[in-house]
PDB file of C-alpha atoms in Angstrom:
ATOM      1  CA  UNK A 887      32.757  74.750   0.317  1.00 70.00           C
ATOM      2  CA  UNK A 888      35.345  72.191  -0.613  1.00 76.00           C
ATOM      3  CA  UNK A 889      34.968  68.493   0.070  1.00 87.00           C
ATOM      4  CA  UNK A 890      36.914  65.278  -0.449  1.00 93.00           C
ATOM      5  CA  UNK A 891      35.517  61.852  -1.281  1.00 95.00           C
ATOM      6  CA  UNK A 892      37.368  58.611  -0.791  1.00 95.00           C
ATOM      7  CA  UNK A 893      34.869  56.062  -2.024  1.00 90.00           C
ATOM      8  CA  UNK A 894      36.768  52.971  -0.914  1.00 94.00           C
ATOM      9  CA  UNK A 895      36.852  52.518   2.843  1.00 94.00           C
ATOM     10  CA  UNK A 896      39.023  49.427   2.496  1.00 96.00           C
ATOM     11  CA  UNK A 897      41.189  48.019  -0.295  1.00 98.00           C
ATOM     12  CA  UNK A 898      42.583  44.472   0.047  1.00 97.00           C
ATOM     13  CA  UNK A 899      45.497  43.568  -2.196  1.00 97.00           C
ATOM     14  CA  UNK A 900      48.177  40.891  -2.432  1.00 97.00           C
ATOM     15  CA  UNK A 901      51.836  41.686  -1.928  1.00 97.00           C
ATOM     16  CA  UNK A 902      53.644  42.842  -5.102  1.00 97.00           C
ATOM     17  CA  UNK A 903      50.353  43.684  -6.835  1.00 98.00           C
ATOM     18  CA  UNK A 904      49.611  47.224  -8.058  1.00 98.00           C
ATOM     19  CA  UNK A 905      47.154  49.400  -6.174  1.00 98.00           C
ATOM     20  CA  UNK A 906      45.150  52.556  -6.785  1.00 98.00           C
ATOM     21  CA  UNK A 907      43.419  54.483  -4.012  1.00 98.00           C
ATOM     22  CA  UNK A 908      40.810  56.858  -5.315  1.00 97.00           C
ATOM     23  CA  UNK A 909      40.247  60.466  -4.285  1.00 97.00           C
ATOM     24  CA  UNK A 910      37.822  62.974  -5.760  1.00 96.00           C
ATOM     25  CA  UNK A 911      37.332  66.523  -4.597  1.00 93.00           C
ATOM     26  CA  UNK A 912      34.931  69.349  -5.172  1.00 89.00           C
ATOM     27  CA  UNK A 913      35.910  72.990  -5.226  1.00 80.00           C
ATOM     28  CA  UNK A 914      34.962  76.032  -7.232  1.00 74.00           C
ATOM     29  CA  UNK A 915      38.499  77.431  -7.179  1.00 78.00           C
ATOM     30  CA  UNK A 916      42.057  76.182  -7.499  1.00 80.00           C
ATOM     31  CA  UNK A 917      43.250  73.696  -4.919  1.00 84.00           C
ATOM     32  CA  UNK A 918      46.296  72.164  -3.373  1.00 90.00           C
ATOM     33  CA  UNK A 919      46.112  68.392  -2.852  1.00 93.00           C
ATOM     34  CA  UNK A 920      47.804  66.059  -0.395  1.00 94.00           C
ATOM     35  CA  UNK A 921      48.027  62.376   0.488  1.00 97.00           C
ATOM     36  CA  UNK A 922      48.891  61.334   4.038  1.00 96.00           C
ATOM     37  CA  UNK A 923      49.536  57.876   5.488  1.00 97.00           C
ATOM     38  CA  UNK A 924      48.710  56.761   9.020  1.00 95.00           C
ATOM     39  CA  UNK A 925      50.151  53.639  10.618  1.00 93.00           C
ATOM     40  CA  UNK A 926      48.289  52.141  13.610  1.00 87.00           C
ATOM     41  CA  UNK A 927      48.186  54.363  16.692  1.00 82.00           C
ATOM     42  CA  UNK A 928      50.357  57.002  15.081  1.00 88.00           C
ATOM     43  CA  UNK A 929      49.949  60.435  13.578  1.00 90.00           C
ATOM     44  CA  UNK A 930      49.760  61.187   9.874  1.00 93.00           C
ATOM     45  CA  UNK A 931      52.809  61.412   7.633  1.00 94.00           C
ATOM     46  CA  UNK A 932      52.907  63.305   4.347  1.00 94.00           C
ATOM     47  CA  UNK A 933      53.235  61.002   1.319  1.00 96.00           C
ATOM     48  CA  UNK A 934      53.097  63.589  -1.439  1.00 95.00           C
ATOM     49  CA  UNK A 935      51.565  66.893  -2.454  1.00 93.00           C
ATOM     50  CA  UNK A 936      50.398  68.725  -5.547  1.00 92.00           C
ATOM     51  CA  UNK A 937      50.798  72.490  -5.457  1.00 88.00           C
ATOM     52  CA  UNK A 938      51.292  73.370  -9.134  1.00 85.00           C
ATOM     53  CA  UNK A 939      53.222  72.296 -12.209  1.00 87.00           C
ATOM     54  CA  UNK A 940      53.458  68.694 -13.359  1.00 88.00           C
ATOM     55  CA  UNK A 941      50.269  66.771 -12.744  1.00 90.00           C
ATOM     56  CA  UNK A 942      52.175  63.579 -11.910  1.00 95.00           C
ATOM     57  CA  UNK A 943      53.573  63.813  -8.416  1.00 96.00           C
ATOM     58  CA  UNK A 944      56.013  61.355  -6.896  1.00 96.00           C
ATOM     59  CA  UNK A 945      56.175  60.780  -3.173  1.00 95.00           C
ATOM     60  CA  UNK A 946      57.895  58.660  -0.593  1.00 94.00           C
ATOM     61  CA  UNK A 947      57.853  54.849  -0.437  1.00 93.00           C
ATOM     62  CA  UNK A 948      57.315  54.508  -4.212  1.00 96.00           C
ATOM     63  CA  UNK A 949      53.887  56.140  -4.262  1.00 97.00           C
ATOM     64  CA  UNK A 950      52.735  58.571  -6.928  1.00 97.00           C
ATOM     65  CA  UNK A 951      49.539  60.466  -7.683  1.00 97.00           C
ATOM     66  CA  UNK A 952      48.107  62.210 -10.701  1.00 95.00           C
ATOM     67  CA  UNK A 953      46.123  65.414 -10.546  1.00 94.00           C
ATOM     68  CA  UNK A 954      43.271  65.417 -13.068  1.00 93.00           C
ATOM     69  CA  UNK A 955      41.557  68.772 -13.095  1.00 90.00           C
ATOM     70  CA  UNK A 956      38.793  67.815 -15.534  1.00 91.00           C
ATOM     71  CA  UNK A 957      37.802  64.824 -13.405  1.00 92.00           C
ATOM     72  CA  UNK A 958      38.599  66.569 -10.120  1.00 93.00           C
ATOM     73  CA  UNK A 959      40.590  63.559  -9.005  1.00 95.00           C
ATOM     74  CA  UNK A 960      43.902  62.883  -7.303  1.00 97.00           C
ATOM     75  CA  UNK A 961      44.277  59.100  -7.240  1.00 97.00           C
ATOM     76  CA  UNK A 962      47.190  57.495  -5.434  1.00 98.00           C
ATOM     77  CA  UNK A 963      49.065  54.616  -7.077  1.00 98.00           C
ATOM     78  CA  UNK A 964      51.864  52.193  -6.390  1.00 98.00           C
ATOM     79  CA  UNK A 965      53.030  49.619  -8.954  1.00 97.00           C
ATOM     80  CA  UNK A 966      54.008  46.960  -6.403  1.00 97.00           C
ATOM     81  CA  UNK A 967      52.934  47.031  -2.758  1.00 97.00           C
ATOM     82  CA  UNK A 968      54.669  45.575   0.275  1.00 97.00           C
ATOM     83  CA  UNK A 969      53.277  44.196   3.498  1.00 96.00           C
ATOM     84  CA  UNK A 970      54.641  47.306   5.205  1.00 95.00           C
ATOM     85  CA  UNK A 971      52.305  49.491   3.118  1.00 97.00           C
ATOM     86  CA  UNK A 972      49.383  48.270   5.210  1.00 97.00           C
ATOM     87  CA  UNK A 973      48.018  51.484   6.711  1.00 96.00           C
ATOM     88  CA  UNK A 974      45.262  54.049   6.362  1.00 96.00           C
ATOM     89  CA  UNK A 975      45.607  56.643   3.621  1.00 97.00           C
ATOM     90  CA  UNK A 976      43.996  60.075   3.692  1.00 96.00           C
ATOM     91  CA  UNK A 977      43.460  62.461   0.811  1.00 96.00           C
ATOM     92  CA  UNK A 978      43.212  66.157   1.715  1.00 94.00           C
ATOM     93  CA  UNK A 979      42.426  69.355  -0.173  1.00 90.00           C
ATOM     94  CA  UNK A 980      43.262  72.947   0.583  1.00 86.00           C
ATOM     95  CA  UNK A 981      41.242  75.559  -1.243  1.00 74.00           C
ATOM     96  CA  UNK A 982      43.567  78.388  -2.259  1.00 68.00           C
ATOM     97  CA  UNK A 983      40.877  80.856  -1.252  1.00 63.00           C
ATOM     98  CA  UNK A 984      40.528  79.387   2.263  1.00 60.00           C
ATOM     99  CA  UNK A 985      42.970  78.365   4.902  1.00 66.00           C
ATOM    100  CA  UNK A 986      41.620  75.077   6.168  1.00 75.00           C
ATOM    101  CA  UNK A 987      42.737  71.628   5.085  1.00 85.00           C
ATOM    102  CA  UNK A 988      39.803  69.246   4.519  1.00 88.00           C
ATOM    103  CA  UNK A 989      40.399  65.512   4.844  1.00 92.00           C
ATOM    104  CA  UNK A 990      38.630  62.575   3.267  1.00 93.00           C
ATOM    105  CA  UNK A 991      37.360  59.743   5.435  1.00 93.00           C
ATOM    106  CA  UNK A 992      40.351  57.550   4.645  1.00 95.00           C
ATOM    107  CA  UNK A 993      41.041  54.264   2.833  1.00 97.00           C
ATOM    108  CA  UNK A 994      42.475  51.320   4.698  1.00 96.00           C
ATOM    109  CA  UNK A 995      44.984  49.436   2.532  1.00 97.00           C
ATOM    110  CA  UNK A 996      45.361  45.800   3.575  1.00 97.00           C
ATOM    111  CA  UNK A 997      48.307  43.995   1.987  1.00 97.00           C
ATOM    112  CA  UNK A 998      48.420  40.228   2.428  1.00 97.00           C
ATOM    113  CA  UNK A 999      51.122  37.696   1.472  1.00 95.00           C
TER     114      UNK A 999
ATOM    115  CA  UNK B 185      65.233  65.860  15.997  1.00 63.00           C
ATOM    116  CA  UNK B 186      62.492  68.373  15.403  1.00 72.00           C
ATOM    117  CA  UNK B 187      58.956  67.244  15.842  1.00 93.00           C
ATOM    118  CA  UNK B 188      55.667  67.376  17.680  1.00 95.00           C
ATOM    119  CA  UNK B 189      55.205  65.739  21.044  1.00 96.00           C
ATOM    120  CA  UNK B 190      51.798  64.812  22.336  1.00 96.00           C
ATOM    121  CA  UNK B 191      51.341  63.534  25.845  1.00 92.00           C
ATOM    122  CA  UNK B 192      50.131  61.315  27.251  1.00 92.00           C
ATOM    123  CA  UNK B 193      49.615  58.642  24.596  1.00 93.00           C
ATOM    124  CA  UNK B 194      46.639  57.159  26.476  1.00 94.00           C
ATOM    125  CA  UNK B 195      44.359  59.053  28.844  1.00 94.00           C
ATOM    126  CA  UNK B 196      41.420  57.851  30.894  1.00 94.00           C
ATOM    127  CA  UNK B 197      38.911  60.116  32.622  1.00 91.00           C
ATOM    128  CA  UNK B 198      35.577  59.897  34.338  1.00 91.00           C
ATOM    129  CA  UNK B 199      32.602  61.589  32.757  1.00 90.00           C
ATOM    130  CA  UNK B 200      32.158  65.149  34.014  1.00 90.00           C
ATOM    131  CA  UNK B 201      35.856  65.863  34.417  1.00 91.00           C
ATOM    132  CA  UNK B 202      37.803  68.331  32.313  1.00 94.00           C
ATOM    133  CA  UNK B 203      41.042  67.019  30.830  1.00 95.00           C
ATOM    134  CA  UNK B 204      43.925  68.785  29.096  1.00 96.00           C
ATOM    135  CA  UNK B 205      45.933  67.257  26.268  1.00 96.00           C
ATOM    136  CA  UNK B 206      49.456  68.502  25.754  1.00 97.00           C
ATOM    137  CA  UNK B 207      51.041  69.418  22.409  1.00 97.00           C
ATOM    138  CA  UNK B 208      54.565  70.793  22.067  1.00 97.00           C
ATOM    139  CA  UNK B 209      56.528  71.463  18.882  1.00 97.00           C
ATOM    140  CA  UNK B 210      60.155  72.437  18.304  1.00 96.00           C
ATOM    141  CA  UNK B 211      59.825  73.008  14.558  1.00 94.00           C
ATOM    142  CA  UNK B 212      59.488  76.789  14.965  1.00 93.00           C
ATOM    143  CA  UNK B 213      56.152  76.587  13.174  1.00 93.00           C
ATOM    144  CA  UNK B 214      53.734  79.477  13.419  1.00 92.00           C
ATOM    145  CA  UNK B 215      50.506  77.535  12.920  1.00 91.00           C
ATOM    146  CA  UNK B 216      49.165  74.751  15.122  1.00 93.00           C
ATOM    147  CA  UNK B 217      46.030  72.637  14.892  1.00 94.00           C
ATOM    148  CA  UNK B 218      43.935  70.152  16.827  1.00 96.00           C
ATOM    149  CA  UNK B 219      42.047  67.405  15.029  1.00 96.00           C
ATOM    150  CA  UNK B 220      39.724  64.732  16.306  1.00 96.00           C
ATOM    151  CA  UNK B 221      39.699  61.322  14.598  1.00 94.00           C
ATOM    152  CA  UNK B 222      36.808  58.871  14.859  1.00 92.00           C
ATOM    153  CA  UNK B 223      36.533  55.597  12.918  1.00 85.00           C
ATOM    154  CA  UNK B 224      35.119  56.129   9.444  1.00 80.00           C
ATOM    155  CA  UNK B 225      34.955  59.915   9.798  1.00 83.00           C
ATOM    156  CA  UNK B 226      38.440  61.015   8.904  1.00 87.00           C
ATOM    157  CA  UNK B 227      39.902  64.023  10.687  1.00 92.00           C
ATOM    158  CA  UNK B 228      37.785  66.927  11.881  1.00 93.00           C
ATOM    159  CA  UNK B 229      39.285  70.269  12.835  1.00 93.00           C
ATOM    160  CA  UNK B 230      38.635  71.414  16.413  1.00 96.00           C
ATOM    161  CA  UNK B 231      40.729  74.580  16.750  1.00 96.00           C
ATOM    162  CA  UNK B 232      43.671  76.194  15.003  1.00 93.00           C
ATOM    163  CA  UNK B 233      46.087  78.983  15.770  1.00 93.00           C
ATOM    164  CA  UNK B 234      48.093  81.064  13.338  1.00 89.00           C
ATOM    165  CA  UNK B 235      50.132  83.024  15.874  1.00 91.00           C
ATOM    166  CA  UNK B 236      50.689  83.288  19.588  1.00 94.00           C
ATOM    167  CA  UNK B 237      47.712  84.557  21.601  1.00 95.00           C
ATOM    168  CA  UNK B 238      45.348  83.999  18.701  1.00 94.00           C
ATOM    169  CA  UNK B 239      43.206  81.005  17.741  1.00 95.00           C
ATOM    170  CA  UNK B 240      40.063  80.217  15.747  1.00 93.00           C
ATOM    171  CA  UNK B 241      37.320  77.644  16.025  1.00 94.00           C
ATOM    172  CA  UNK B 242      37.291  74.789  13.579  1.00 92.00           C
ATOM    173  CA  UNK B 243      34.339  72.657  12.558  1.00 91.00           C
ATOM    174  CA  UNK B 244      33.671  70.982  15.917  1.00 95.00           C
ATOM    175  CA  UNK B 245      34.846  73.430  18.605  1.00 96.00           C
ATOM    176  CA  UNK B 246      31.898  72.984  20.978  1.00 96.00           C
ATOM    177  CA  UNK B 247      32.992  71.453  24.261  1.00 96.00           C
ATOM    178  CA  UNK B 248      36.668  72.222  23.699  1.00 97.00           C
ATOM    179  CA  UNK B 249      38.983  75.090  24.607  1.00 97.00           C
ATOM    180  CA  UNK B 250      42.580  75.973  23.716  1.00 98.00           C
ATOM    181  CA  UNK B 251      45.283  78.478  24.549  1.00 97.00           C
ATOM    182  CA  UNK B 252      48.368  79.646  22.682  1.00 97.00           C
ATOM    183  CA  UNK B 253      50.547  81.483  25.186  1.00 97.00           C
ATOM    184  CA  UNK B 254      53.787  80.229  23.642  1.00 96.00           C
ATOM    185  CA  UNK B 255      54.729  79.479  20.048  1.00 96.00           C
ATOM    186  CA  UNK B 256      55.784  75.962  20.981  1.00 97.00           C
ATOM    187  CA  UNK B 257      52.681  74.948  22.916  1.00 98.00           C
ATOM    188  CA  UNK B 258      48.998  74.509  22.029  1.00 98.00           C
ATOM    189  CA  UNK B 259      47.168  72.595  24.774  1.00 98.00           C
ATOM    190  CA  UNK B 260      43.617  71.363  24.249  1.00 97.00           C
ATOM    191  CA  UNK B 261      41.107  71.097  27.084  1.00 97.00           C
ATOM    192  CA  UNK B 262      38.219  68.703  26.668  1.00 96.00           C
ATOM    193  CA  UNK B 263      35.481  70.010  28.922  1.00 94.00           C
ATOM    194  CA  UNK B 264      32.544  68.237  30.486  1.00 89.00           C
ATOM    195  CA  UNK B 265      30.344  69.969  27.904  1.00 88.00           C
ATOM    196  CA  UNK B 266      31.738  67.766  25.130  1.00 90.00           C
ATOM    197  CA  UNK B 267      29.060  65.099  24.624  1.00 89.00           C
ATOM    198  CA  UNK B 268      31.220  62.373  23.091  1.00 92.00           C
ATOM    199  CA  UNK B 269      34.811  63.002  24.158  1.00 94.00           C
ATOM    200  CA  UNK B 270      36.170  59.495  23.619  1.00 95.00           C
ATOM    201  CA  UNK B 271      38.340  59.728  20.488  1.00 95.00           C
ATOM    202  CA  UNK B 272      41.852  59.892  19.077  1.00 95.00           C
ATOM    203  CA  UNK B 273      43.187  63.463  19.196  1.00 97.00           C
ATOM    204  CA  UNK B 274      45.890  64.646  16.822  1.00 96.00           C
ATOM    205  CA  UNK B 275      47.929  67.815  17.077  1.00 96.00           C
ATOM    206  CA  UNK B 276      49.651  69.251  14.018  1.00 94.00           C
ATOM    207  CA  UNK B 277      51.731  72.233  13.015  1.00 93.00           C
ATOM    208  CA  UNK B 278      52.777  73.985   9.825  1.00 90.00           C
ATOM    209  CA  UNK B 279      54.945  76.882   8.782  1.00 86.00           C
ATOM    210  CA  UNK B 280      51.852  78.932   8.111  1.00 74.00           C
ATOM    211  CA  UNK B 281      48.263  78.819   7.034  1.00 64.00           C
ATOM    212  CA  UNK B 282      49.003  78.409   3.337  1.00 71.00           C
ATOM    213  CA  UNK B 283      50.031  75.409   1.315  1.00 72.00           C
ATOM    214  CA  UNK B 284      52.578  74.207   3.855  1.00 80.00           C
ATOM    215  CA  UNK B 285      52.132  70.540   4.708  1.00 84.00           C
ATOM    216  CA  UNK B 286      51.047  69.619   8.205  1.00 88.00           C
ATOM    217  CA  UNK B 287      53.379  67.797  10.569  1.00 92.00           C
ATOM    218  CA  UNK B 288      51.525  65.568  13.027  1.00 94.00           C
ATOM    219  CA  UNK B 289      52.199  64.294  16.506  1.00 95.00           C
ATOM    220  CA  UNK B 290      51.534  60.658  17.374  1.00 94.00           C
ATOM    221  CA  UNK B 291      48.208  61.405  18.993  1.00 94.00           C
ATOM    222  CA  UNK B 292      46.499  60.967  22.346  1.00 96.00           C
ATOM    223  CA  UNK B 293      43.761  58.378  22.749  1.00 95.00           C
ATOM    224  CA  UNK B 294      41.227  59.696  25.256  1.00 95.00           C
ATOM    225  CA  UNK B 295      38.713  57.358  26.855  1.00 95.00           C
ATOM    226  CA  UNK B 296      35.956  58.805  29.014  1.00 93.00           C
ATOM    227  CA  UNK B 297      33.764  56.451  31.028  1.00 91.00           C
TER     228      UNK B 297
END
């Protein structure tokens, strides 16, 4: 079975600093990978996705992620964060052999002035 | 604008009562999903449906029931058999059960006392 690990439950960072949110997955077959963002009391919004091709994926709001097959990771990065980036971020994996998206437990990004 | 509408946003019920959460989409998506979100646990799949009149149990289906009589609608009933019903419930849809990203509603927060 596939699984997703987001080791950091909370990441505090100052405005305009860079940030990396970590995501590792386990799967015995090929996967599709996603990052979603959730603002307070709202649903999830897709940030970016990796389906195939280039391992560096660019998403909305200046975020990007890199798929590393050897390390089974899909870390999310942003070179300079804004206060408005404060939210919870979820990594998710879809095993190409199955049809169910599995979510990590989320990382809360807290951006302060 | 196309999207997913969940209603109501907040719902309060007494223990022992069944309650139905509404989810409507106008995206013409075939697949629809119900997730439950609890703090620190990420999203857990309750039920999903690939086509009208068909649905499958997810990871935590006990105490819940669904119907899919119309493509646009996928209501979730939280029954009195659900031991811990207080949670944030998210409905989602996608073009199909493949690598299509999920589109989420804004959720319903259910409180049972």
